[in-house]
JSON list of C-alpha atoms in Angstrom, two decimals:
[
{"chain": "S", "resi": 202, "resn": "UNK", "atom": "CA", "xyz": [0.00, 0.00, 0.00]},
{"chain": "S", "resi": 203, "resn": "UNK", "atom": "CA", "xyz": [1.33, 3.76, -0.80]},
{"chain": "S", "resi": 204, "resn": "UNK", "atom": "CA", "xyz": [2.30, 5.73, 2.13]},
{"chain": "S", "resi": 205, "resn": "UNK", "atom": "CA", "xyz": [1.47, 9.36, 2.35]},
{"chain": "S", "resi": 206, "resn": "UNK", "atom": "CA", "xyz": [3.20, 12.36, 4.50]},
{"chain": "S", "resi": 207, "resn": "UNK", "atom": "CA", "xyz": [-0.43, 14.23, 3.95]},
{"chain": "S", "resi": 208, "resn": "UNK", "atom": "CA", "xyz": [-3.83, 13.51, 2.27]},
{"chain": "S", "resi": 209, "resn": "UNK", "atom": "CA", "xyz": [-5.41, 16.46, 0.96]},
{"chain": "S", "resi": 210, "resn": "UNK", "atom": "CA", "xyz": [-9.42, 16.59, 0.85]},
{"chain": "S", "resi": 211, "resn": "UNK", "atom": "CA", "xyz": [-12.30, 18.69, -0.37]},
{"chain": "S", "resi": 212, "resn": "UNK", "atom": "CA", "xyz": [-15.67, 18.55, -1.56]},
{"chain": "S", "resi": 213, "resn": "UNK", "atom": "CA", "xyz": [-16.96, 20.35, -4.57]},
{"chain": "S", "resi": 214, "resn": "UNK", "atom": "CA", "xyz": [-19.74, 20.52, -7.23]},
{"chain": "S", "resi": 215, "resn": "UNK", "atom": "CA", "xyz": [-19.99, 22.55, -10.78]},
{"chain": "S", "resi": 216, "resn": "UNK", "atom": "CA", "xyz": [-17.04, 24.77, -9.75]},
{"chain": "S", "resi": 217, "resn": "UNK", "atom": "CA", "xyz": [-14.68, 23.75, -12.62]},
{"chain": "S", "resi": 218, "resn": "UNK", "atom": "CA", "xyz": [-12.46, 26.53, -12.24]},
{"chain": "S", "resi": 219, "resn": "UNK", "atom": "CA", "xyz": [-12.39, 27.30, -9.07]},
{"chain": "S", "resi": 220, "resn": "UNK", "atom": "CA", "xyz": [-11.57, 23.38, -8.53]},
{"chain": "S", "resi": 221, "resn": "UNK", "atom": "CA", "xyz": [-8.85, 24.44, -10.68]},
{"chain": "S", "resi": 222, "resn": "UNK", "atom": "CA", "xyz": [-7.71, 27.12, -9.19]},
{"chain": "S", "resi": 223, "resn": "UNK", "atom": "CA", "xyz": [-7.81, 25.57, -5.88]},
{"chain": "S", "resi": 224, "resn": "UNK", "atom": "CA", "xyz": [-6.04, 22.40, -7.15]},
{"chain": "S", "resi": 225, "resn": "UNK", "atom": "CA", "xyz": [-3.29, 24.46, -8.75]},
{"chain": "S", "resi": 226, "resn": "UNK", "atom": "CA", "xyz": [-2.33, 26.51, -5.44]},
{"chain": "S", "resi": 227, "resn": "UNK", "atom": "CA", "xyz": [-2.05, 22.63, -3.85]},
{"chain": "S", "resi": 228, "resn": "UNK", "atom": "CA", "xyz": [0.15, 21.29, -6.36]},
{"chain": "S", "resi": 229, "resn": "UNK", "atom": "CA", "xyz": [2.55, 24.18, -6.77]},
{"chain": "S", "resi": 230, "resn": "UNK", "atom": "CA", "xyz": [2.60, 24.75, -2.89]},
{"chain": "S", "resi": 231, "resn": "UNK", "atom": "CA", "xyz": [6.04, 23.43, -2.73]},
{"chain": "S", "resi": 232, "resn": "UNK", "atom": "CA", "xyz": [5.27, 20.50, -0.42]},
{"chain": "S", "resi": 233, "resn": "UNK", "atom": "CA", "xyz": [8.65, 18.34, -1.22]},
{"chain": "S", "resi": 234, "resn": "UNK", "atom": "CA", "xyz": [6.68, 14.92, 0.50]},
{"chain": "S", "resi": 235, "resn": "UNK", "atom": "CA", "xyz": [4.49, 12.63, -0.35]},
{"chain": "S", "resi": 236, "resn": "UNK", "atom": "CA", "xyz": [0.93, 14.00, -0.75]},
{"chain": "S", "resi": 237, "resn": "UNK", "atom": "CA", "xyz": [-2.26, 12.40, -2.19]},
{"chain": "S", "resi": 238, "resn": "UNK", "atom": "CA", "xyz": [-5.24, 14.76, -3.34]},
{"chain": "S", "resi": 239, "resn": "UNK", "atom": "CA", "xyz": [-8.76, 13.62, -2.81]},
{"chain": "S", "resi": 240, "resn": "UNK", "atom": "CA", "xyz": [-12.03, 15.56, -4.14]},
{"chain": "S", "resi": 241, "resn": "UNK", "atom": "CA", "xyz": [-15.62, 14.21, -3.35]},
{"chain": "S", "resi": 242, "resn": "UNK", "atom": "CA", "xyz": [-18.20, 15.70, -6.40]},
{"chain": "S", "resi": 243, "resn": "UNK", "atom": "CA", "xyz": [-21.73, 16.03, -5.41]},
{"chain": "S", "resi": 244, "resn": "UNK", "atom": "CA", "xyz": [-22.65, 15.17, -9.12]},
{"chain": "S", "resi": 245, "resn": "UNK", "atom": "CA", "xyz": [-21.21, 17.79, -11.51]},
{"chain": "S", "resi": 246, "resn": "UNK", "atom": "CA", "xyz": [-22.82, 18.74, -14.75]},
{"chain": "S", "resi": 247, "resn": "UNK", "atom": "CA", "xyz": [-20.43, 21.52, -15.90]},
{"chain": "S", "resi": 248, "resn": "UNK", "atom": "CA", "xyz": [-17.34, 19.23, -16.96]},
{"chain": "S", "resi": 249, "resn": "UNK", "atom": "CA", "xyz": [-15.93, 18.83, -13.62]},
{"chain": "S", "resi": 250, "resn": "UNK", "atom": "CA", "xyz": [-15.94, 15.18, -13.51]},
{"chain": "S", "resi": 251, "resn": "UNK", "atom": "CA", "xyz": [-14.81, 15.50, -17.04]},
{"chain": "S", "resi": 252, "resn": "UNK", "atom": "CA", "xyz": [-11.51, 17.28, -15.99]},
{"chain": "S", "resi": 253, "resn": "UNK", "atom": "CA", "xyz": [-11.14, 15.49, -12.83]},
{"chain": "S", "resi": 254, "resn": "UNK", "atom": "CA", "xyz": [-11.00, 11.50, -15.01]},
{"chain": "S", "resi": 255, "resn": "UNK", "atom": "CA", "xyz": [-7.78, 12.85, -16.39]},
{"chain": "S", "resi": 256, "resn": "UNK", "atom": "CA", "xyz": [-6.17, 13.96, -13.42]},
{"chain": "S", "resi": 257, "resn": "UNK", "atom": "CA", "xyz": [-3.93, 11.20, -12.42]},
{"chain": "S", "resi": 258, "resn": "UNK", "atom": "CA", "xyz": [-2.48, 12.84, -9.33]},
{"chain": "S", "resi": 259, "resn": "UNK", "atom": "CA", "xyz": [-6.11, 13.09, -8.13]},
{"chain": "S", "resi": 260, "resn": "UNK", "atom": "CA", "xyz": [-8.77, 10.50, -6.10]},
{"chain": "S", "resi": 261, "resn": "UNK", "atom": "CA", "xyz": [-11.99, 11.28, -7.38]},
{"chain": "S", "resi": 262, "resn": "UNK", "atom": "CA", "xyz": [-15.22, 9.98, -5.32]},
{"chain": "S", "resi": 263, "resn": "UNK", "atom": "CA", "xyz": [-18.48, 10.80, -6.78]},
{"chain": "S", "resi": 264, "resn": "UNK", "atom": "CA", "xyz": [-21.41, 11.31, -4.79]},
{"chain": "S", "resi": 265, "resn": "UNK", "atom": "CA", "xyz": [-24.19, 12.61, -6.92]},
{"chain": "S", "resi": 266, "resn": "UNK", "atom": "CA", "xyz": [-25.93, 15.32, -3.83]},
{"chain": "S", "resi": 267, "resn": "UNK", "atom": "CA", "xyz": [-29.05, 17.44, -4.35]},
{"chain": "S", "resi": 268, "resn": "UNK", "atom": "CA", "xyz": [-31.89, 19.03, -2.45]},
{"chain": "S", "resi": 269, "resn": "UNK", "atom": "CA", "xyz": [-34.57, 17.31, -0.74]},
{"chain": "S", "resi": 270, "resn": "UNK", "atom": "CA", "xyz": [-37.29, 17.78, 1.74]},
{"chain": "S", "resi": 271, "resn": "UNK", "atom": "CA", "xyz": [-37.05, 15.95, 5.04]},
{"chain": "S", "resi": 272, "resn": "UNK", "atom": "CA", "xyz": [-39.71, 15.27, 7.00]},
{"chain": "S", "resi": 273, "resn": "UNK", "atom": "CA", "xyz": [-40.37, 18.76, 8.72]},
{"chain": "S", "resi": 274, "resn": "UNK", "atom": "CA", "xyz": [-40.55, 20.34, 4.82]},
{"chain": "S", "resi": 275, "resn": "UNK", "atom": "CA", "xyz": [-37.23, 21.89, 4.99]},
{"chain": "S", "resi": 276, "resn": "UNK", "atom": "CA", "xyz": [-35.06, 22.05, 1.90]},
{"chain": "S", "resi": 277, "resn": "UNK", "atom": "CA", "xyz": [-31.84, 20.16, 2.72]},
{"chain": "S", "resi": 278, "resn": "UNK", "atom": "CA", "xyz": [-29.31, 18.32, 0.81]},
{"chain": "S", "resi": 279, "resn": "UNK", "atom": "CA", "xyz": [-29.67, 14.51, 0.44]},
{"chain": "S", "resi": 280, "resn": "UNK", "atom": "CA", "xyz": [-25.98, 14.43, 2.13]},
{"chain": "S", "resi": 281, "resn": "UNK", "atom": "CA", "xyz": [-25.26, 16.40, 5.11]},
{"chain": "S", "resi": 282, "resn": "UNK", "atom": "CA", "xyz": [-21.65, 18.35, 4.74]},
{"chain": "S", "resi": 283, "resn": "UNK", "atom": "CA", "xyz": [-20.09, 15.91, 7.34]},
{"chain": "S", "resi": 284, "resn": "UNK", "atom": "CA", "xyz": [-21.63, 12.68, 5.97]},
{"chain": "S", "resi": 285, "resn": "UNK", "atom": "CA", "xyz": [-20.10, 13.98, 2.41]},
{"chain": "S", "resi": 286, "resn": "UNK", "atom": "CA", "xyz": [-17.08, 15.07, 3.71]},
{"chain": "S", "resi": 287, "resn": "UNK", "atom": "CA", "xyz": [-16.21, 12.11, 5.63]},
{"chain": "S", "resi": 288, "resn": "UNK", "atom": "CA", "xyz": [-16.13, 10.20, 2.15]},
{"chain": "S", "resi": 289, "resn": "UNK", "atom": "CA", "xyz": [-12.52, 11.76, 1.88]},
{"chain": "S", "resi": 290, "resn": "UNK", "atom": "CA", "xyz": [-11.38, 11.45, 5.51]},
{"chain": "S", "resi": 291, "resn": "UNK", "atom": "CA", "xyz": [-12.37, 7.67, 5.75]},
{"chain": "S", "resi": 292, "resn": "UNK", "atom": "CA", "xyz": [-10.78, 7.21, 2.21]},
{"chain": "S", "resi": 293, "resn": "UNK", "atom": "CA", "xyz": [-7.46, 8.94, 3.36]},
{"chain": "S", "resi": 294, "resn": "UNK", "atom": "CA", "xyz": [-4.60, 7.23, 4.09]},
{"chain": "S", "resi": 295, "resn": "UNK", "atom": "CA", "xyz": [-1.91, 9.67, 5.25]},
{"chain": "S", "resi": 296, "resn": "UNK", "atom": "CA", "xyz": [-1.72, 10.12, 8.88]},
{"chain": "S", "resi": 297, "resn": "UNK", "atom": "CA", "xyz": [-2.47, 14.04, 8.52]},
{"chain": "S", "resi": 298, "resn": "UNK", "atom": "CA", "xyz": [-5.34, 14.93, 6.50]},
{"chain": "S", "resi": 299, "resn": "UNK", "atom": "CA", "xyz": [-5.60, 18.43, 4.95]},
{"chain": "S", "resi": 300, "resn": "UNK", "atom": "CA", "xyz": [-9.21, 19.88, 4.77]},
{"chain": "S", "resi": 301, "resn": "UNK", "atom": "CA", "xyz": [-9.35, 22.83, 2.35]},
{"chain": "S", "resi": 302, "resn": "UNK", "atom": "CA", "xyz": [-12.58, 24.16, 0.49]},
{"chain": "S", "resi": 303, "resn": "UNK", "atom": "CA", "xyz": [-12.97, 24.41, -3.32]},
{"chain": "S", "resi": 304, "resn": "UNK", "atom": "CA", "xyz": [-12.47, 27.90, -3.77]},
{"chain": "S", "resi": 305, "resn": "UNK", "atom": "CA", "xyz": [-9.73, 28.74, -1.00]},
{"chain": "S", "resi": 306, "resn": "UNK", "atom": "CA", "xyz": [-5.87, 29.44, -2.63]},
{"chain": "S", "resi": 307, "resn": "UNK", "atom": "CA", "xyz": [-3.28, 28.26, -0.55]},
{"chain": "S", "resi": 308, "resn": "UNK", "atom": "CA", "xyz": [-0.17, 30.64, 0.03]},
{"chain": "S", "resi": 309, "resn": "UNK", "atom": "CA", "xyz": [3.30, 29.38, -0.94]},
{"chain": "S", "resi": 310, "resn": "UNK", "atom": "CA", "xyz": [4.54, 26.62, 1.41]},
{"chain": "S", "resi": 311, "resn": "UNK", "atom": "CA", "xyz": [1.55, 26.35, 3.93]},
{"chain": "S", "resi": 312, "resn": "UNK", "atom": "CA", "xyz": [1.57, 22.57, 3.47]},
{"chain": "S", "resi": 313, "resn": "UNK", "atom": "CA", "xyz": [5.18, 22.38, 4.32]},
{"chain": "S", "resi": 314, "resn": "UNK", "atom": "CA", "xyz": [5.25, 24.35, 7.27]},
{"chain": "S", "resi": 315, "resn": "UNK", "atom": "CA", "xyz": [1.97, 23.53, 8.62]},
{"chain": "S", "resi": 316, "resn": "UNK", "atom": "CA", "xyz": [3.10, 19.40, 8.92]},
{"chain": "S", "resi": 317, "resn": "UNK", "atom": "CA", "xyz": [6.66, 20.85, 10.33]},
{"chain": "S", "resi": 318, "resn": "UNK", "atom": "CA", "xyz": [4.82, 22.45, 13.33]},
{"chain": "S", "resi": 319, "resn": "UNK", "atom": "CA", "xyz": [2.90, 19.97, 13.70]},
{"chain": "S", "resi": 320, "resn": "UNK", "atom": "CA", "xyz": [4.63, 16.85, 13.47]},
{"chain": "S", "resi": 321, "resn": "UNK", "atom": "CA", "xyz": [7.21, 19.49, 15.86]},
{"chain": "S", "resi": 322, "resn": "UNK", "atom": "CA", "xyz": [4.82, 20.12, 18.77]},
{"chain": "S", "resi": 323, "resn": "UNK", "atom": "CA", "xyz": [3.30, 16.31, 18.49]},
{"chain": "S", "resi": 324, "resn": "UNK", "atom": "CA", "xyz": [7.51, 15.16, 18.89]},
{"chain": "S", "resi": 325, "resn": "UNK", "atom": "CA", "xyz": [7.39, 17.26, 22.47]},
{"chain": "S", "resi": 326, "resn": "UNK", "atom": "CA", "xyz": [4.59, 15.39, 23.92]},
{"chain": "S", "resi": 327, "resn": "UNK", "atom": "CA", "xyz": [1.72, 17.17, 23.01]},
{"chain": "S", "resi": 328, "resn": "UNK", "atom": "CA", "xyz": [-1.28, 15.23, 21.92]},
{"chain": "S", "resi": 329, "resn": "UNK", "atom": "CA", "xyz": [-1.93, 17.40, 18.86]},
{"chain": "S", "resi": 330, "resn": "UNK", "atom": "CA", "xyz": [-5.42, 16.92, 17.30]},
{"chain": "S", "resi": 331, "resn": "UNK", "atom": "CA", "xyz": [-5.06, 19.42, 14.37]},
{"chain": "S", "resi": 332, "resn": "UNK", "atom": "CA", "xyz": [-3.91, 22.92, 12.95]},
{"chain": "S", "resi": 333, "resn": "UNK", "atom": "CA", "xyz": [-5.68, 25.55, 11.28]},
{"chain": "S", "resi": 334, "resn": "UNK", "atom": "CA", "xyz": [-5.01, 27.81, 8.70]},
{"chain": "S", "resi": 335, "resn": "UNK", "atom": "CA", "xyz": [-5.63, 31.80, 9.02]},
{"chain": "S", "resi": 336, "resn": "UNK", "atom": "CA", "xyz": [-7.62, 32.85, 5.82]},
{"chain": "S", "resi": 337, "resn": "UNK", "atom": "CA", "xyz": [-9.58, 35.95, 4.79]},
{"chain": "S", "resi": 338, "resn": "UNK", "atom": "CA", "xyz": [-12.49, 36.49, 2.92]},
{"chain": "S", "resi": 339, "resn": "UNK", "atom": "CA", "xyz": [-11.18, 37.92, -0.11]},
{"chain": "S", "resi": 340, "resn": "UNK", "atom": "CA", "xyz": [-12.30, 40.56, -1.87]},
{"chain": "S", "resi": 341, "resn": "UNK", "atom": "CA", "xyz": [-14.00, 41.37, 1.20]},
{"chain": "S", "resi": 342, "resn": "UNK", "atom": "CA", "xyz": [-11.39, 41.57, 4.13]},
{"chain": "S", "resi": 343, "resn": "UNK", "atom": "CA", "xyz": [-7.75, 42.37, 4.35]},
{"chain": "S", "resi": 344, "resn": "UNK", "atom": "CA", "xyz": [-6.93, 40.22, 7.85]},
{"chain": "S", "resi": 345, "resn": "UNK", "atom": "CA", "xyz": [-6.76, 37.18, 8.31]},
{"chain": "S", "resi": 346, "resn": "UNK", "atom": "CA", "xyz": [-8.35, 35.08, 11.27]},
{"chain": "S", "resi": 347, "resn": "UNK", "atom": "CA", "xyz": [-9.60, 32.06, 12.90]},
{"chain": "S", "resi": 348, "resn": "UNK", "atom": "CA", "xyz": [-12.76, 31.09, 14.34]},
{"chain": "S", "resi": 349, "resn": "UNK", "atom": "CA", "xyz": [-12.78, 30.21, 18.00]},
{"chain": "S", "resi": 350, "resn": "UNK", "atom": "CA", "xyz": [-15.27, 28.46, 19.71]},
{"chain": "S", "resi": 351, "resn": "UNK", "atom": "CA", "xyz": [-16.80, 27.90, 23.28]},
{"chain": "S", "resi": 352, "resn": "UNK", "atom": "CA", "xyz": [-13.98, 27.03, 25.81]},
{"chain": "S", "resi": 353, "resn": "UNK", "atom": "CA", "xyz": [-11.38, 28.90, 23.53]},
{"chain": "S", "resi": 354, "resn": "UNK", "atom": "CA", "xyz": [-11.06, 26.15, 21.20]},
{"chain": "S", "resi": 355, "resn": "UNK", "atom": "CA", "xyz": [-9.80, 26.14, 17.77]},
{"chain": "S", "resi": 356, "resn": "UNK", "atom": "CA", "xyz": [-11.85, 25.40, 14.82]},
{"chain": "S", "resi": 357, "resn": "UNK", "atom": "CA", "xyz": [-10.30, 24.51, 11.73]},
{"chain": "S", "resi": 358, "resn": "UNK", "atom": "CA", "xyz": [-12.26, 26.25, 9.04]},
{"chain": "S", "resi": 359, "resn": "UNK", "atom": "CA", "xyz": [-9.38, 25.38, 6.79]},
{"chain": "S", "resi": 360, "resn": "UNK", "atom": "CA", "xyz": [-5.98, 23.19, 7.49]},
{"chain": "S", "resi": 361, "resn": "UNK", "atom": "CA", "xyz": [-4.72, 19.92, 9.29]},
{"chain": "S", "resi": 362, "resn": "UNK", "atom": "CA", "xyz": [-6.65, 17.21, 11.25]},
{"chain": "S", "resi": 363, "resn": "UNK", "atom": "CA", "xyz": [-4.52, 14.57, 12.89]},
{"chain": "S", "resi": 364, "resn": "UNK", "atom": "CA", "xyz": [-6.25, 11.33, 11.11]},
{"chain": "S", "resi": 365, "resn": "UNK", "atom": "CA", "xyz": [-5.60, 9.39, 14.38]},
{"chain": "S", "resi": 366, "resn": "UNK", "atom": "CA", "xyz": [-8.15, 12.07, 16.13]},
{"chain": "S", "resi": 367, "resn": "UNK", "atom": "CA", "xyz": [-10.48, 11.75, 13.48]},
{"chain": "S", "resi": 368, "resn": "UNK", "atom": "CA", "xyz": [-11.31, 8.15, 13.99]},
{"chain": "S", "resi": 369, "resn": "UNK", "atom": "CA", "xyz": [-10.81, 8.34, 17.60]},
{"chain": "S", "resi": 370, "resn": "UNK", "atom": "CA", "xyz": [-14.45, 10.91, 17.56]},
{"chain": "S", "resi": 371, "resn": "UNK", "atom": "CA", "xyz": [-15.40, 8.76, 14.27]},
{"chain": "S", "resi": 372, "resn": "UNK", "atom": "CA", "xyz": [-15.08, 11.41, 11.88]},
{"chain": "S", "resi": 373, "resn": "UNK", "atom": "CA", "xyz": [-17.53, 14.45, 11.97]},
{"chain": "S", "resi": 374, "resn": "UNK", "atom": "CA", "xyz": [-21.44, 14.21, 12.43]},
{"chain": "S", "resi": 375, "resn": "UNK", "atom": "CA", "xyz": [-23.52, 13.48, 9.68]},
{"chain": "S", "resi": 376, "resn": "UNK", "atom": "CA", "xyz": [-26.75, 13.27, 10.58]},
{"chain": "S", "resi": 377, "resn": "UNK", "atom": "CA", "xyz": [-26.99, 16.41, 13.04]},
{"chain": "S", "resi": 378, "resn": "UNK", "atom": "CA", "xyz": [-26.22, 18.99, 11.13]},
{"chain": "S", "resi": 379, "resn": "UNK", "atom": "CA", "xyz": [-27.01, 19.42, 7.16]},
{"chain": "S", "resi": 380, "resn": "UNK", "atom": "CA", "xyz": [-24.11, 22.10, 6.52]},
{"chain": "S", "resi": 381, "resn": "UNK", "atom": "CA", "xyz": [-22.82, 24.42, 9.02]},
{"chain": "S", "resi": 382, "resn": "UNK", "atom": "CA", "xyz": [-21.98, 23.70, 12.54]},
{"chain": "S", "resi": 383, "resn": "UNK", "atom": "CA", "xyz": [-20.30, 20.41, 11.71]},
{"chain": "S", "resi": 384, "resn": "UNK", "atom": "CA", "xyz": [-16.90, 21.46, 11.75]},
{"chain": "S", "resi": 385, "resn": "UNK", "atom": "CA", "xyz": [-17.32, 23.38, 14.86]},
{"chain": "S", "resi": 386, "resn": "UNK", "atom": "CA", "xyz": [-18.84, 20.43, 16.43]},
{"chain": "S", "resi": 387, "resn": "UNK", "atom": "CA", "xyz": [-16.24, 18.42, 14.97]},
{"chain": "S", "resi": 388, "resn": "UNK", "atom": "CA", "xyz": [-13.39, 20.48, 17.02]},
{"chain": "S", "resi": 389, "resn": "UNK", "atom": "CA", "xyz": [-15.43, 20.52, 20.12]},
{"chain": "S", "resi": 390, "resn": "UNK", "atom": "CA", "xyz": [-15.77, 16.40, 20.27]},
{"chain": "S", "resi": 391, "resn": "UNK", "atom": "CA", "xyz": [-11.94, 16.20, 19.50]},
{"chain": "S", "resi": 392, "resn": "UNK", "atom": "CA", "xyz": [-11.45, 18.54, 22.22]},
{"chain": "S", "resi": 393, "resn": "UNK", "atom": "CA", "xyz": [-13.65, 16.98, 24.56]},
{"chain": "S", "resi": 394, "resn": "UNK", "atom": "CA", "xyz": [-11.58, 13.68, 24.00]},
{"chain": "S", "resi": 395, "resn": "UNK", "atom": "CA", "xyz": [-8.45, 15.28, 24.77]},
{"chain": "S", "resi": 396, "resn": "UNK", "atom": "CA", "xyz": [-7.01, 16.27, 21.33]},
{"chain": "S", "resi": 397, "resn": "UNK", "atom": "CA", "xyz": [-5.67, 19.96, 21.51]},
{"chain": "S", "resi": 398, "resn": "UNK", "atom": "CA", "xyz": [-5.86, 21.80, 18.29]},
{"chain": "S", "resi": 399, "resn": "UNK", "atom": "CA", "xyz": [-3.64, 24.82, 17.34]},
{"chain": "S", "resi": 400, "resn": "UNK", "atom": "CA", "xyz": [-3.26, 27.91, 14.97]},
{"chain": "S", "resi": 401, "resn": "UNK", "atom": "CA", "xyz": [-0.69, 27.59, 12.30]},
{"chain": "S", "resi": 402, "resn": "UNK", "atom": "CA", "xyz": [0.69, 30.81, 12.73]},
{"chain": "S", "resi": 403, "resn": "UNK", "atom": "CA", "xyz": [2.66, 31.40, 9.36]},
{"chain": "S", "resi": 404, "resn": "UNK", "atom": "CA", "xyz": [0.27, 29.43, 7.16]},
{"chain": "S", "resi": 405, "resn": "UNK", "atom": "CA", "xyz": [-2.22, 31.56, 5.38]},
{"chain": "S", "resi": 406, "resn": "UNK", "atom": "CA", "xyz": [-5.02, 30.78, 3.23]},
{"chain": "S", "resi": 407, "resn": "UNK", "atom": "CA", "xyz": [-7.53, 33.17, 0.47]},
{"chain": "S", "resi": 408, "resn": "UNK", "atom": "CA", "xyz": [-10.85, 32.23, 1.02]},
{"chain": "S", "resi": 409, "resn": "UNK", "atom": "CA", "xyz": [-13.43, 33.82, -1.75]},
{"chain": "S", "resi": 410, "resn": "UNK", "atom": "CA", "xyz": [-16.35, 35.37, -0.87]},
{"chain": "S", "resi": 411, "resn": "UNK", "atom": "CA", "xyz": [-19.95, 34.52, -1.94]},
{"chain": "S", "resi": 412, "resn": "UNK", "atom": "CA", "xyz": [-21.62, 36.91, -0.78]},
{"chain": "S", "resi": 413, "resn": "UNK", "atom": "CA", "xyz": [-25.10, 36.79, -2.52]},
{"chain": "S", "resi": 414, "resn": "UNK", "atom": "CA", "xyz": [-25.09, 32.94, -1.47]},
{"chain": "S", "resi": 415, "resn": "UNK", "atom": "CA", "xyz": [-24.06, 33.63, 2.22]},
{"chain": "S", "resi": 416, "resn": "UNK", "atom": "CA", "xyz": [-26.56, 35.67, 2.86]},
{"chain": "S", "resi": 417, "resn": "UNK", "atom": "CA", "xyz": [-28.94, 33.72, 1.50]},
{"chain": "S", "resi": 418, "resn": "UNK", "atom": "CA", "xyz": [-27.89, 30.43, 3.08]},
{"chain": "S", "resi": 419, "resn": "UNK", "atom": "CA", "xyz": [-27.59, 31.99, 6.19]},
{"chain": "S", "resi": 420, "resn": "UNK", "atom": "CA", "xyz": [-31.12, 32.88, 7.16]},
{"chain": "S", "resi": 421, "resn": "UNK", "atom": "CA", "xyz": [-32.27, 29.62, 5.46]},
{"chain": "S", "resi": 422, "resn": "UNK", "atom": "CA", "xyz": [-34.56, 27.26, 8.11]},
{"chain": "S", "resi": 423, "resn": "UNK", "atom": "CA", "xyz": [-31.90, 24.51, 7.49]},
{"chain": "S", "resi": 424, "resn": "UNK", "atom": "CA", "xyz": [-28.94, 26.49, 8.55]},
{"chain": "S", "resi": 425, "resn": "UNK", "atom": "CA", "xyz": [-31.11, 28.10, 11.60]},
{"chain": "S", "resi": 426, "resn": "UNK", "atom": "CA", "xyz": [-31.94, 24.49, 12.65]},
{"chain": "S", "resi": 427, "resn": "UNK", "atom": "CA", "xyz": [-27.76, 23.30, 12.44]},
{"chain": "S", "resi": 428, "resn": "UNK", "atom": "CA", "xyz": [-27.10, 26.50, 14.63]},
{"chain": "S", "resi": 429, "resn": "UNK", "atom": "CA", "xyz": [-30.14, 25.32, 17.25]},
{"chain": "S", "resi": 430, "resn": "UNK", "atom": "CA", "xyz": [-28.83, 21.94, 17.23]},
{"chain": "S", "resi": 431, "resn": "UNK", "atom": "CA", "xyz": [-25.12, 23.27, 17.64]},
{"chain": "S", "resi": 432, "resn": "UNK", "atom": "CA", "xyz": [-26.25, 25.65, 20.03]},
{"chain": "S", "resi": 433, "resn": "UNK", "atom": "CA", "xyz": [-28.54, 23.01, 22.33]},
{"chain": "S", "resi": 434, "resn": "UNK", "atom": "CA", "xyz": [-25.16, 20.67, 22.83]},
{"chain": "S", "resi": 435, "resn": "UNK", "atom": "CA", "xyz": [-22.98, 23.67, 23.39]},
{"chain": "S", "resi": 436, "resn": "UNK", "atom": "CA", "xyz": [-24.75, 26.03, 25.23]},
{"chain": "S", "resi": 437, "resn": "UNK", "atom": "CA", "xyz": [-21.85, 27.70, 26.55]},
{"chain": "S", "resi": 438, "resn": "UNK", "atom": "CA", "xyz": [-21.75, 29.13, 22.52]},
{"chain": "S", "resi": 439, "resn": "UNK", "atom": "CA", "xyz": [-24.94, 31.25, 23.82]},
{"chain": "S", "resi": 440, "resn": "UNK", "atom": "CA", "xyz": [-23.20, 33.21, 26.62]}
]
């Protein structure tokens, strides 16, 4: 079987070139290890899956997802981020596993010096869960940040998860939340088990803004519901 230094993940669906875009900033990051790339497609119509057959460097899962109604009459997706996501993480075989979005550009040598600190700070003892990237919303911001979360925990919007951790929580929560939250809740468990997760202080990520889609997916009764459900198991999050 192949070993891996780092498996690199994301989900994405009839955004060709900003697959592209995204794939290009991971292959000419620098990263001088061994590194498999693994995208889950929710069933692309717009040549995606196409392009992706001829990419030999590149696992391709596809996953056809769409909108339903569940049983309260709220417009979901058939498969919940986490139960999509977790395609890639179970598939992954490198014992760090790099969680990056579809239409986020990596700067020059993140991957590199993101598994250095890492694999550093694990060597001293530490039981290291994961790292995250600081990104921006580009066009719109010119910082960069990371999300915390109750307890002053880390989340990783964007960056490393130790795979270890991941199958000691067994992978992120699929049936609780339908798209946001998940990640969050995902850091919290891993936290809760012990796993400490840090900021990757030199690594920094563009992340670009949707911002007709954000505000409309984030008054939607779904994505309401995920931050009620998030929000009932961590109620600290409500101070």
């Amino acid at each position: 079987m192949d070993t891996y230094d780092i498996s690199v993940v994301l989900g994405s669906k009839n955004r060709k070139n900003l697959l592209k875009a995204t794939i290009d900033s991971i292959r000419e990051n620098g990263f001088d290890g061994k590194m498999e790339i693994i995208v889950v497609d929710g069933g692309s119509t717009d040549g995606t899956c196409d392009w992706l057959a001829g990419q030999r460097d590149i696992l391709t899962i596809v996953q056809p997802n769409y909108s339903i109604r569940d049983e309260e009459g709220i417009s979901v997706l058939r498969h919940s981020w986490g139960e999509f996501m977790n395609l890639g993480f179970r598939q992954a075989r490198a014992p760090w596993v790099v969680m990056v979005s579809d239409d986020l550009i990596l700067t020059a040598g993140v991957l590199r010096k993101g598994l250095d600190t890492l694999n550093m700070m694990k060597s001293s003892g530490r039981k290291i869960g994961g790292g995250a990237f600081f990104f921006r919303e580009y066009p719109r911001h010119d910082y960069y940040r990371v999300h915390m979360l109750p307890g002053n925990v880390v989340n990783i919007n964007h960056g490393f998860y130790n795979r270890e951790a991941l199958v000691d929580v067994d992978f992120t929560d699929g049936k609780n939340y339908n798209f946001y939250c998940a990640d969050g809740d995902l850091a919290l468990r891993m936290h809760q088990r012990g796993w400490e997760i840090i900021t990757l202080d030199d690594c920094f990520a563009e992340h670009l803004t949707h911002i007709p889609r954000l505000r409309k997916m984030g008054h939607s009764p779904a994505t309401l519901r995920d931050i009620g459900v998030f929000a009932g198991k961590y109620p600290q999050s409500c101070d």
